[in-house]
Each structure stands twice: as structure tokens, then as C-alpha cells.
Amino acid sequence: MQFTNIRMGITKTDQFTNKQNSIATLAKAIGHPARVAIIEYLLKVDSCICGDIVNELPLAQATVSQHLKELKNAGLIKGSIEGNAICYCLDEKALAKLQNYFENIAKHLEKKKSKCC
Amino acid sequence: MQFTNIRMGITKTDQFTNKQNSIATLAKAIGHPARVAIIEYLLKVDSCICGDIVNELPLAQATVSQHLKELKNAGLIKGSIEGNAICYCLDEKALAKLQNYFENIAKHLEKKKSKCC
DNA sequence: ATACAATATCGTAATATTGCAATTTACTAA
DNA sequence: TTAGTAAATTGCAATATTACGATATTGTAT
């Protein structure tokens, strides 16, 4: 038949709840090892990072900048200009949201204790 | 200059740790609202689901099947043949891994109480 | 065998992601 | 003003994802 859907390839965001989309957006942002590494680095240094993120990663400057942008868009990190560099740090609220979400799931699973499979 | 890198567009998995890749894989699988909806449905019904997942989602059967495959590949769900249907349920270990990961992050952030930004 | 069901796979179109060189932007320092 | 540094943006190539119709597969009835 070969009819062509104009929306082919686009995620059907409007068919799901805001909460589902919100969790998916956060998870998607974490869904790349470079971005996991960035998050872990920001966590490790125990303060904001001004400048040396690029040197920490095995990727080109343009690529790192792109990953930082995605983390920022998802709301996982915040960045503020600090002289000649940019100061990045983790957004507690976004990470708390994920922590809550998975804790809730874990609790539910604990209660039901896999009745099958 | 326009030189062509044969590996352009491929994630540089080998440049990151196993743990980082593992978390990224799990997060990526959750990074789509349809897959979040599937996980929440499996959680809600409080037992394995044999058959009615397709009817629960606003997507074509082929699309749902594809999403289930991705969740399975990531290790988030398990499926076993149950007569004429397939019985799906959540994998506790994978979800516990995520729960642990974010709990750890939350604890670290709690301690440091954002010294900047 | 035949018909029916549920699920998987194939093929394909549209869009998104990943990565980097080159360039631009924005600030610092001399 | 000029040079230097840090980060963002642009442009593009390669690959991945999303979605669905069509078809194949697998198991259950009759």
C-alpha cells in the first residue's frame, strides 16, 4: 500500500501523560555514557566546575558542548557565566525527581515480590 | 577540510567505564514515554501481564512490539511464552540498580548542599 | 488441515542523535 | 586595540530511533 505518514519517526508525545514525558526526558538525557560521565564528574568534585569539563572527557570540545546543552535542556544541570569560563553544577531537584521515581518503583516491587516469571 | 570519519555518528562506548555504559543503557531504554508507560502498567497490575499491553498503548502493534524488545534488550523486563500470549514482567534487579544509583547521587548532593550556582 | 489469535520481523519513511572541523561569540589580558 | 582563551554555534556525515503497514511466525482451537 505504501501510504506515507507525515509524522513518521516522531515520538507521539501528546499521547502520554506529562509525568511520563517528564521522566522520559530526564532518562533520555542520562542515556549516553558521556552524559553519565559528566554527571559523575560534577558529583565528584563536590562543587561547581568552571572550565575543565572538556579536558575530562575523551571527546572533542564541540561534542562535549553539545552534551552539556542536552543536560541543560533536560534540566539536569545549571550553568552560569563566571568570568572567562562557565560554571556548571547539578540540579538537585531534577535528580531528586528521578530518585523518587525509582524508589517508588522499588517499593512497589518489594511489596509484590514477583508473583510470576 | 572535509575529511570523513568512518565512525561518525557512533557513540564512543569504549571510552567510558562499564558502569557508565550500563547506567546509560538502562536510562536510554526508559527515555521514551511509551516505555515509561509500559513500565508503569506492569507495575500497576501487580502481576505479570499476558497479552493486553498492545491495547493499553496508543501505538500500533508493531511499534509496541519494538518498544518491548528494547526494554527486554536493556534487561528491564522479562518475557516468557504462556500459551498463546507472552507473559511480561519487570526485572527487579535492573530497577534496583537504577534506584541505587540515584539514591547515591541524592545522598552526595544532600551532603554538599550546593556550594554555588 | 484450517481458521484464528497474538506476537515478531521486515521494509521503509521520517526524524533524531552522535561526532567533529571550522567558525563565531564573549570575555581576559597585554 | 590586539592577541589569546573558553565555550557556543554551524554545517555536515554517519548512524540510530520512531512509527507503521505488510507479512511471517507460533500456538490454539475446531
CSV table of C-alpha atoms (C1' of nucleotides) in Angstrom, one decimal, chain A residues 1-6 8 12, chain B residues 54 58-67, chain C residues 7-13, chain D residues 18-24:
chain,number,residue,atom,x,y,z
A,1,MET,CA,0.0,0.0,0.0
A,2,GLN,CA,2.9,2.3,0.8
A,3,PHE,CA,1.0,5.3,2.2
A,4,THR,CA,3.2,7.9,3.7
A,5,ASN,CA,2.5,9.2,7.2
A,6,ILE,CA,3.7,12.7,7.6
A,8,MET,CA,6.5,9.0,10.8
A,12,LYS,CA,3.9,10.7,19.9
B,54,VAL,CA,-0.9,-3.5,23.0
B,58,PRO,CA,-1.9,4.5,21.7
B,59,LEU,CA,0.5,2.9,19.2
B,60,ALA,CA,0.4,0.3,16.5
B,61,GLN,CA,1.1,-3.4,17.4
B,62,ALA,CA,4.4,-3.4,15.5
B,63,THR,CA,5.6,-0.3,17.4
B,64,VAL,CA,4.7,-1.7,20.8
B,65,SER,CA,6.5,-4.9,20.0
B,66,GLN,CA,9.5,-2.9,19.1
B,67,HIS,CA,9.4,-1.0,22.4
C,7,DT,C1',3.4,-11.5,18.7
C,8,DA,C1',7.6,-10.9,16.0
C,9,DT,C1',10.0,-9.4,12.0
C,10,DC,C1',10.7,-6.9,7.6
C,11,DG,C1',10.8,-3.0,4.9
C,12,DT,C1',10.6,1.7,4.6
C,13,DA,C1',10.0,6.7,5.6
D,18,DT,C1',10.4,6.1,15.9
D,19,DA,C1',6.5,4.6,13.6
D,20,DC,C1',3.6,1.6,10.9
D,21,DG,C1',1.8,-1.5,7.1
D,22,DA,C1',2.6,-5.9,5.5
D,23,DT,C1',4.0,-10.3,6.3
D,24,DA,C1',5.7,-14.2,8.9
